[in-house]
PDB file of C-alpha atoms in Angstrom:
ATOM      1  CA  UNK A   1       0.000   0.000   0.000  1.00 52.00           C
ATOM      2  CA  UNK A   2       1.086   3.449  -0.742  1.00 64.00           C
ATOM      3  CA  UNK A   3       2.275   6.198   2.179  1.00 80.00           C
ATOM      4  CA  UNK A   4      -1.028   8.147   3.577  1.00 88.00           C
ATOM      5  CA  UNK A   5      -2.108  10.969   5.702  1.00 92.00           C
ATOM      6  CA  UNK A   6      -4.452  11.781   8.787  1.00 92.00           C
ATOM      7  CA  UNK A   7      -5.842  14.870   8.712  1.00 93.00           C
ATOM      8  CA  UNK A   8      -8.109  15.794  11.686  1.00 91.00           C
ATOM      9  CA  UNK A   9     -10.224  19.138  11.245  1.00 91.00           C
ATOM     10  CA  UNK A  10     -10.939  21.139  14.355  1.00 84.00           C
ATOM     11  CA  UNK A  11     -14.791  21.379  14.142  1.00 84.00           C
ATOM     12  CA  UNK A  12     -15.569  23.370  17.367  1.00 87.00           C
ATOM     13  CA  UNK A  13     -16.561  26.574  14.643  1.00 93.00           C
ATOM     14  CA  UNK A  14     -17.645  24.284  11.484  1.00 95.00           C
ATOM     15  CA  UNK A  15     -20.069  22.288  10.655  1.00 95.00           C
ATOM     16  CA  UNK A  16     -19.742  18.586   9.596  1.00 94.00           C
ATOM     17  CA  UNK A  17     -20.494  19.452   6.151  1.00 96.00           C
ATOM     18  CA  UNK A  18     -17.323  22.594   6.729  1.00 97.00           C
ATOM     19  CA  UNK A  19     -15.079  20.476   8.236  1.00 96.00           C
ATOM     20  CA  UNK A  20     -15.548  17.349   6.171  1.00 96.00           C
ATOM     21  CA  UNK A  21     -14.407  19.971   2.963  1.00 97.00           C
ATOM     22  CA  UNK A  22     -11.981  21.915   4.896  1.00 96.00           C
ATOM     23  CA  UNK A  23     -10.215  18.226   5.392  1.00 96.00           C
ATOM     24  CA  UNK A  24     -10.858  17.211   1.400  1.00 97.00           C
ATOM     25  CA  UNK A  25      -9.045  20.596   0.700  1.00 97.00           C
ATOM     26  CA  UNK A  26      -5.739  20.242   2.339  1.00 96.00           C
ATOM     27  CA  UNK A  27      -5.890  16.659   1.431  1.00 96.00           C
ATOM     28  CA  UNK A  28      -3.196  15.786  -0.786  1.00 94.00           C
ATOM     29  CA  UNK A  29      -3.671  12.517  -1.680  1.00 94.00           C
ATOM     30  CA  UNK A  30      -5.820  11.410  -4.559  1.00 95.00           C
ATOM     31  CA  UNK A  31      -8.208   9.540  -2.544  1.00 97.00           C
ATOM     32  CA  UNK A  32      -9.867  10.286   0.600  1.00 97.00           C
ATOM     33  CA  UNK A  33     -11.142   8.410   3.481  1.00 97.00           C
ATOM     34  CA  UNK A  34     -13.661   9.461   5.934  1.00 96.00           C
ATOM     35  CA  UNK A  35     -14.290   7.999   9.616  1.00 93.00           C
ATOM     36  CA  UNK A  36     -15.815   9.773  12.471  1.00 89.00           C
ATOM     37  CA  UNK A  37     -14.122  10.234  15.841  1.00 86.00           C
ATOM     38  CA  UNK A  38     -15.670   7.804  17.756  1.00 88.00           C
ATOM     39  CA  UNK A  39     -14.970   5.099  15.438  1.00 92.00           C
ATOM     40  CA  UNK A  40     -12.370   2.667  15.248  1.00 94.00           C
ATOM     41  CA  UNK A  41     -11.507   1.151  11.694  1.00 94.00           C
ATOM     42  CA  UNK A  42     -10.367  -2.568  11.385  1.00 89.00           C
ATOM     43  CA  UNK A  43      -6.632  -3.327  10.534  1.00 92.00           C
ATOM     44  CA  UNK A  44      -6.777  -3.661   7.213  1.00 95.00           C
ATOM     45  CA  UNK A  45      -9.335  -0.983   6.543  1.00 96.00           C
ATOM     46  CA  UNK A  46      -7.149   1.386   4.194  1.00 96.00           C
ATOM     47  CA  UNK A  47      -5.367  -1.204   2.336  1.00 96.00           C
ATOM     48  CA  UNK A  48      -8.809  -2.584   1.548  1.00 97.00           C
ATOM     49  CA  UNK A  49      -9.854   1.009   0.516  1.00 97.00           C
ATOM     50  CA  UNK A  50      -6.658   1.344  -2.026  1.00 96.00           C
ATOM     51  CA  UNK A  51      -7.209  -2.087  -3.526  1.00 96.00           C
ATOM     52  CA  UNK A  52     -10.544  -0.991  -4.816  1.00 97.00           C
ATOM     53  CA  UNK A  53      -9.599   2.079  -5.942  1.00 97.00           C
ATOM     54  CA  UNK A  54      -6.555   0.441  -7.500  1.00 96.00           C
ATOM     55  CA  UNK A  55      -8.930  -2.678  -9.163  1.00 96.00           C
ATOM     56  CA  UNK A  56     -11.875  -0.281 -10.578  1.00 95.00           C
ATOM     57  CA  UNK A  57     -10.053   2.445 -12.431  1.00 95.00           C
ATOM     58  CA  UNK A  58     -13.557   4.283 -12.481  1.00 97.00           C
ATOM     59  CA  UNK A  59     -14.257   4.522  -9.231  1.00 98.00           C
ATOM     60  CA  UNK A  60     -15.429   7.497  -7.381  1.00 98.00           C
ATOM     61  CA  UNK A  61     -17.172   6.855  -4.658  1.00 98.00           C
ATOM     62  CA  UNK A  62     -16.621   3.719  -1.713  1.00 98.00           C
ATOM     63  CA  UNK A  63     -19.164   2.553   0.744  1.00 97.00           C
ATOM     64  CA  UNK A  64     -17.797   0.203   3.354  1.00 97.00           C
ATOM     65  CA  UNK A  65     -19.721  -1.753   5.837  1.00 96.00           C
ATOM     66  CA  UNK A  66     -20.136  -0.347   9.709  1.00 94.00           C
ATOM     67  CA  UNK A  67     -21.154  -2.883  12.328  1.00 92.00           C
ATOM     68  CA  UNK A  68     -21.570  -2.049  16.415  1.00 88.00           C
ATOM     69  CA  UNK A  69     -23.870   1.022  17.693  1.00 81.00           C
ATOM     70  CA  UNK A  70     -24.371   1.592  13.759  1.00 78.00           C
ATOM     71  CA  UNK A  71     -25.310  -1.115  10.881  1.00 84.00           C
ATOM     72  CA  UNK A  72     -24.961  -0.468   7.715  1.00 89.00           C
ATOM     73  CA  UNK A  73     -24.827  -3.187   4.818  1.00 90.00           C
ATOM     74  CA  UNK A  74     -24.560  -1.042   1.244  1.00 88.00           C
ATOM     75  CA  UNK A  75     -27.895   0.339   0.574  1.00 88.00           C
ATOM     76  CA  UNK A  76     -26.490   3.563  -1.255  1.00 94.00           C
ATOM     77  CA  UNK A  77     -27.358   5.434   1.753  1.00 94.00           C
ATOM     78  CA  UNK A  78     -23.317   6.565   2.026  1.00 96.00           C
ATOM     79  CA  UNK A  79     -22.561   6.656   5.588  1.00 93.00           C
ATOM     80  CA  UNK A  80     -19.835   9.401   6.353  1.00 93.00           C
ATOM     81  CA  UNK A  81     -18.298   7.501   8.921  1.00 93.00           C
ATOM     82  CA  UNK A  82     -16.834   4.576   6.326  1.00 96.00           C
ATOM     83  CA  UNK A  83     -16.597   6.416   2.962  1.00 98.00           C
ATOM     84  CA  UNK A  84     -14.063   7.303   1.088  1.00 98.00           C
ATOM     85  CA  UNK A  85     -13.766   9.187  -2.534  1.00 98.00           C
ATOM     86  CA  UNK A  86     -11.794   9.931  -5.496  1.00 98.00           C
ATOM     87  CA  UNK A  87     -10.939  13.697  -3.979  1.00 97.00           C
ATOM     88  CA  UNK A  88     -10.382  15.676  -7.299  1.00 97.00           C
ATOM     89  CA  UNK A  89     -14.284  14.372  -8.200  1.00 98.00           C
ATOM     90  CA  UNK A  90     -15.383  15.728  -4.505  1.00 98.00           C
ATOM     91  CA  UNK A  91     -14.041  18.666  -5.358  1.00 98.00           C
ATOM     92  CA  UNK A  92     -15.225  18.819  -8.978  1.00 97.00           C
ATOM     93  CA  UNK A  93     -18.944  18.643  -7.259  1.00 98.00           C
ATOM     94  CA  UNK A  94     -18.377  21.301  -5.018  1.00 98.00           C
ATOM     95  CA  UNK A  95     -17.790  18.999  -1.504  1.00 98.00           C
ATOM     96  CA  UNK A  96     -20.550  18.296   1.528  1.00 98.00           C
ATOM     97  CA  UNK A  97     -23.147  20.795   1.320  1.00 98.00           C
ATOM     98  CA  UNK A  98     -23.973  22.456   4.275  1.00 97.00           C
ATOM     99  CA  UNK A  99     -27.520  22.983   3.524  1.00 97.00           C
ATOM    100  CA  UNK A 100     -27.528  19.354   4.684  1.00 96.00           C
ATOM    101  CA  UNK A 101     -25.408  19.247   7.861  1.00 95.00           C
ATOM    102  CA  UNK A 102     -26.355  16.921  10.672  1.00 89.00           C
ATOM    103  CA  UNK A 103     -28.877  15.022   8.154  1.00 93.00           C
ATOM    104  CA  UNK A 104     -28.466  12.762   5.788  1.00 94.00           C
ATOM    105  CA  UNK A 105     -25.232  14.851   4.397  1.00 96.00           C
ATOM    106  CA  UNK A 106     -23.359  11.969   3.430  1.00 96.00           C
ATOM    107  CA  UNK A 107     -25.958  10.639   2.023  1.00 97.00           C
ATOM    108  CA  UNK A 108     -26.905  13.937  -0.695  1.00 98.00           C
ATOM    109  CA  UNK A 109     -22.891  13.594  -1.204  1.00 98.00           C
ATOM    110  CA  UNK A 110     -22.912  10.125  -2.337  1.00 97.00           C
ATOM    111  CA  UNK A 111     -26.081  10.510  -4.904  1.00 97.00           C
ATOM    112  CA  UNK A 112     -24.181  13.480  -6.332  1.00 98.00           C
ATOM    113  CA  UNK A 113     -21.495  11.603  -6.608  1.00 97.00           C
ATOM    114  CA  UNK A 114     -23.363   8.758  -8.461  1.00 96.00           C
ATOM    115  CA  UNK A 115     -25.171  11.037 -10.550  1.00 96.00           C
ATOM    116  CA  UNK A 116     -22.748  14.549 -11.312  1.00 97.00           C
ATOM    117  CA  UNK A 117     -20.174  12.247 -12.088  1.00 96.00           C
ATOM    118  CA  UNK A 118     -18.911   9.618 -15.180  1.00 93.00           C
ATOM    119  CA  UNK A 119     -17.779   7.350 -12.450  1.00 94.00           C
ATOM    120  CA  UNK A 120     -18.906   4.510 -11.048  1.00 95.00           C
ATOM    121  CA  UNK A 121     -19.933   4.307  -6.812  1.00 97.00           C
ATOM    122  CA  UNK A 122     -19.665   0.874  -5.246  1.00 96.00           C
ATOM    123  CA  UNK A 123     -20.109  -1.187  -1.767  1.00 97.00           C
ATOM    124  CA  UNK A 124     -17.159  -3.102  -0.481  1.00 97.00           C
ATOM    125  CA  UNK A 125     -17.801  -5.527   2.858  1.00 96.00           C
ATOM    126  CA  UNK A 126     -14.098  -5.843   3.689  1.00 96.00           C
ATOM    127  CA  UNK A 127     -14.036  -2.250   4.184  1.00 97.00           C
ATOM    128  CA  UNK A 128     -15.077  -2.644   7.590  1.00 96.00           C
ATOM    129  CA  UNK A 129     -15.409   0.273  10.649  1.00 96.00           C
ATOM    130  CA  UNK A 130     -16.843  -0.282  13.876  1.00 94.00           C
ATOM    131  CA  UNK A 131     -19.058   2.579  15.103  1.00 90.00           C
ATOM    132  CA  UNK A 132     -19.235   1.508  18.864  1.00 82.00           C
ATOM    133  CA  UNK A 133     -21.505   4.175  20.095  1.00 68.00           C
ATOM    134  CA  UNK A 134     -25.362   5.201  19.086  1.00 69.00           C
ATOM    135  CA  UNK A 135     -24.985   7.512  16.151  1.00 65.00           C
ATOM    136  CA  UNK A 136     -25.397  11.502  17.410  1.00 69.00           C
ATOM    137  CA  UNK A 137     -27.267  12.595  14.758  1.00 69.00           C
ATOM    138  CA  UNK A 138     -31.167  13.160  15.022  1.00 75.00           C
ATOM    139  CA  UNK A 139     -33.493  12.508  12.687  1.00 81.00           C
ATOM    140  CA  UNK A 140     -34.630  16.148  10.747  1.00 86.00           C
ATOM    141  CA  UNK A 141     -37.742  16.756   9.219  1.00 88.00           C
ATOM    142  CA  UNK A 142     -37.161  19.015   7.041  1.00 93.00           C
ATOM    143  CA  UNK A 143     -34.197  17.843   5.633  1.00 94.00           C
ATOM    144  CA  UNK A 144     -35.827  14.795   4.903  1.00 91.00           C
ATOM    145  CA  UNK A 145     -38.461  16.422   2.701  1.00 92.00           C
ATOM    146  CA  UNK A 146     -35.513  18.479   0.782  1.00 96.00           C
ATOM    147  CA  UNK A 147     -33.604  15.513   0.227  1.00 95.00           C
ATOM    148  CA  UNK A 148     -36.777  13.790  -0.969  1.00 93.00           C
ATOM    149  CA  UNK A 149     -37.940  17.061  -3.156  1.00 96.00           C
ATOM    150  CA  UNK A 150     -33.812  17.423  -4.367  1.00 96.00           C
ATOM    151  CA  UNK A 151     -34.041  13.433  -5.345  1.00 95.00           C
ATOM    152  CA  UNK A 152     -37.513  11.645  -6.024  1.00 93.00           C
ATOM    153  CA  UNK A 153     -36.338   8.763  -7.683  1.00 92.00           C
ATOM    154  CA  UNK A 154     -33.274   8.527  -5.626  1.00 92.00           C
ATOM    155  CA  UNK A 155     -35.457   8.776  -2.568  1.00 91.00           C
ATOM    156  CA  UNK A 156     -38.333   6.552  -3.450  1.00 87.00           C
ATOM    157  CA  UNK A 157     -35.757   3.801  -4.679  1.00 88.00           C
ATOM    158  CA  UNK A 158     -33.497   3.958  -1.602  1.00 87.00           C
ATOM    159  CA  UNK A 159     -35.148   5.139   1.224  1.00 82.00           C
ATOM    160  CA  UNK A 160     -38.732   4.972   1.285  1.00 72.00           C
ATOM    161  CA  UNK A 161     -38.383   1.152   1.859  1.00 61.00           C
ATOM    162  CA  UNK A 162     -36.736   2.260   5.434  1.00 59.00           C
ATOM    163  CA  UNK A 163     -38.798   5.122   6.387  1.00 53.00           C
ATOM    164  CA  UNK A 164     -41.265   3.721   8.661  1.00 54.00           C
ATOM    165  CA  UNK A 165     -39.694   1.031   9.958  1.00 59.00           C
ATOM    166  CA  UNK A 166     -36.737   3.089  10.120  1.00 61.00           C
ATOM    167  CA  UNK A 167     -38.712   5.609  12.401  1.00 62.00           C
ATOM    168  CA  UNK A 168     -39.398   2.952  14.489  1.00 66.00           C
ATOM    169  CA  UNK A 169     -36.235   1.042  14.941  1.00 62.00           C
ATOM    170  CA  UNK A 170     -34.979   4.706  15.486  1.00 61.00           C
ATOM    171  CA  UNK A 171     -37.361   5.105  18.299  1.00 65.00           C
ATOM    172  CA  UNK A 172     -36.783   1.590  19.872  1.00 66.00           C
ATOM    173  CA  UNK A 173     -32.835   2.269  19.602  1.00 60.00           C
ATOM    174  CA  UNK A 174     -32.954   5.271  21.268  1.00 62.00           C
ATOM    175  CA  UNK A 175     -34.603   4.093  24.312  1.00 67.00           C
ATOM    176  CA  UNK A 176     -32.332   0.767  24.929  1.00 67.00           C
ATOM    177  CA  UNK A 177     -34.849  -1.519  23.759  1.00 70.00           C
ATOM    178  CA  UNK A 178     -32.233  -2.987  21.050  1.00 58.00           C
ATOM    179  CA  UNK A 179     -29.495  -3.524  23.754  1.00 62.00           C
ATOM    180  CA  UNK A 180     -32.542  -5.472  26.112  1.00 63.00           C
ATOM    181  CA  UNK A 181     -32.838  -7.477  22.723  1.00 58.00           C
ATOM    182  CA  UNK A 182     -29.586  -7.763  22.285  1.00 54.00           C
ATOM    183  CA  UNK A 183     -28.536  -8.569  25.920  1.00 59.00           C
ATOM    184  CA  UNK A 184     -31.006 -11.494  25.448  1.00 58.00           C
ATOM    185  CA  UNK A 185     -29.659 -12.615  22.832  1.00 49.00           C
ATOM    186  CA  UNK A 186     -26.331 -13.002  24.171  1.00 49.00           C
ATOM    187  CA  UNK A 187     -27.038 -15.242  26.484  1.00 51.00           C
ATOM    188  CA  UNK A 188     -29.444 -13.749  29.043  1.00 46.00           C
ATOM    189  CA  UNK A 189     -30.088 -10.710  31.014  1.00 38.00           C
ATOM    190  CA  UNK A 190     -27.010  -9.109  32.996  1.00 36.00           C
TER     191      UNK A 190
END
């Protein structure tokens, strides 16, 4: 695998959308891997990221799989905290947009990237993260009905399918009742 960098943005003043760009900016590598601060990325998580990129010269845009507090499988719902991007393209589409901070961001960055772009965005398992902690981020209204106004298709396709039982597993998650279910699971009550 090639040399990299770590660049960690200072995002007291910013938002994620500011400090996700500010990062892309001074970035000087050709592609760019996201994570989030409270999650830890398995050992072979950028070599797995520069294989693909090295394997599909087309490729823009990488989801990876998340497993712990957060679950994601490769829905084309582009999680922010295991993505990772051709950066000249992120750039060429103008970054995050801050219009979307805090909501679904990551997501409006990935269909951009699928449809601003002649390259091809892709799901790769062995690209692995572990988000141990309950994601921060609550859900928003309306930035849910801009998303779905910005992308109909997009939205109808992709996430309509999750949107009420989403609501609900968000609602059941954020009062413990999937670590009761998942305590019991494990082999009882503690």
């Amino acid at each position: 695998m090639n040399s990299f960098e770590v660049i960690v943005v200072n995002d007291a003043n910013l938002d994620i959308c500011e400090a996700r760009n500010a990062g892309i900016k001074v970035a000087s590598g050709d592609v760019v891997a996201l994570t989030d601060d409270d999650c830890r990325p398995g050992p072979e998580w950028l070599t797995n990221i520069w294989t693909e990129f090295e394997r599909n010269s087309d490729l823009v845009c990488l989801e990876g799989a998340v497993q712990g507090g957060r679950t994601y499988t490769g829905t084309r719902k582009y999680v922010g905290c295991n993505l990772s991007f051709d950066r000249e393209t992120a750039l060429m589409i103008g970054g995050f947009r801050s219009e979307y901070a805090g909501w679904r961001d990551d997501t409006e960055f990935g269909w951009r990237m699928e449809r601003d772009t002649d390259g091809r965005s892709q799901f790769c398992a062995a690209v692995r993260m572990s988000h141990p902690d309950h994601p921060r981020a609550n859900i928003d209204e309306d930035l849910e009905r801009k998303l779905r106004a910005e992308y109909p298709i997009r939205y109808k396709k992709i996430l309509v399918p999750d949107t009420i039982i989403g609501k609900l597993n968000d609602w059941l998650w954020r009062r413990g009742i999937w670590d009761y279910v998942d305590s019991a699971r494990d082999g009882g009550l503690k």
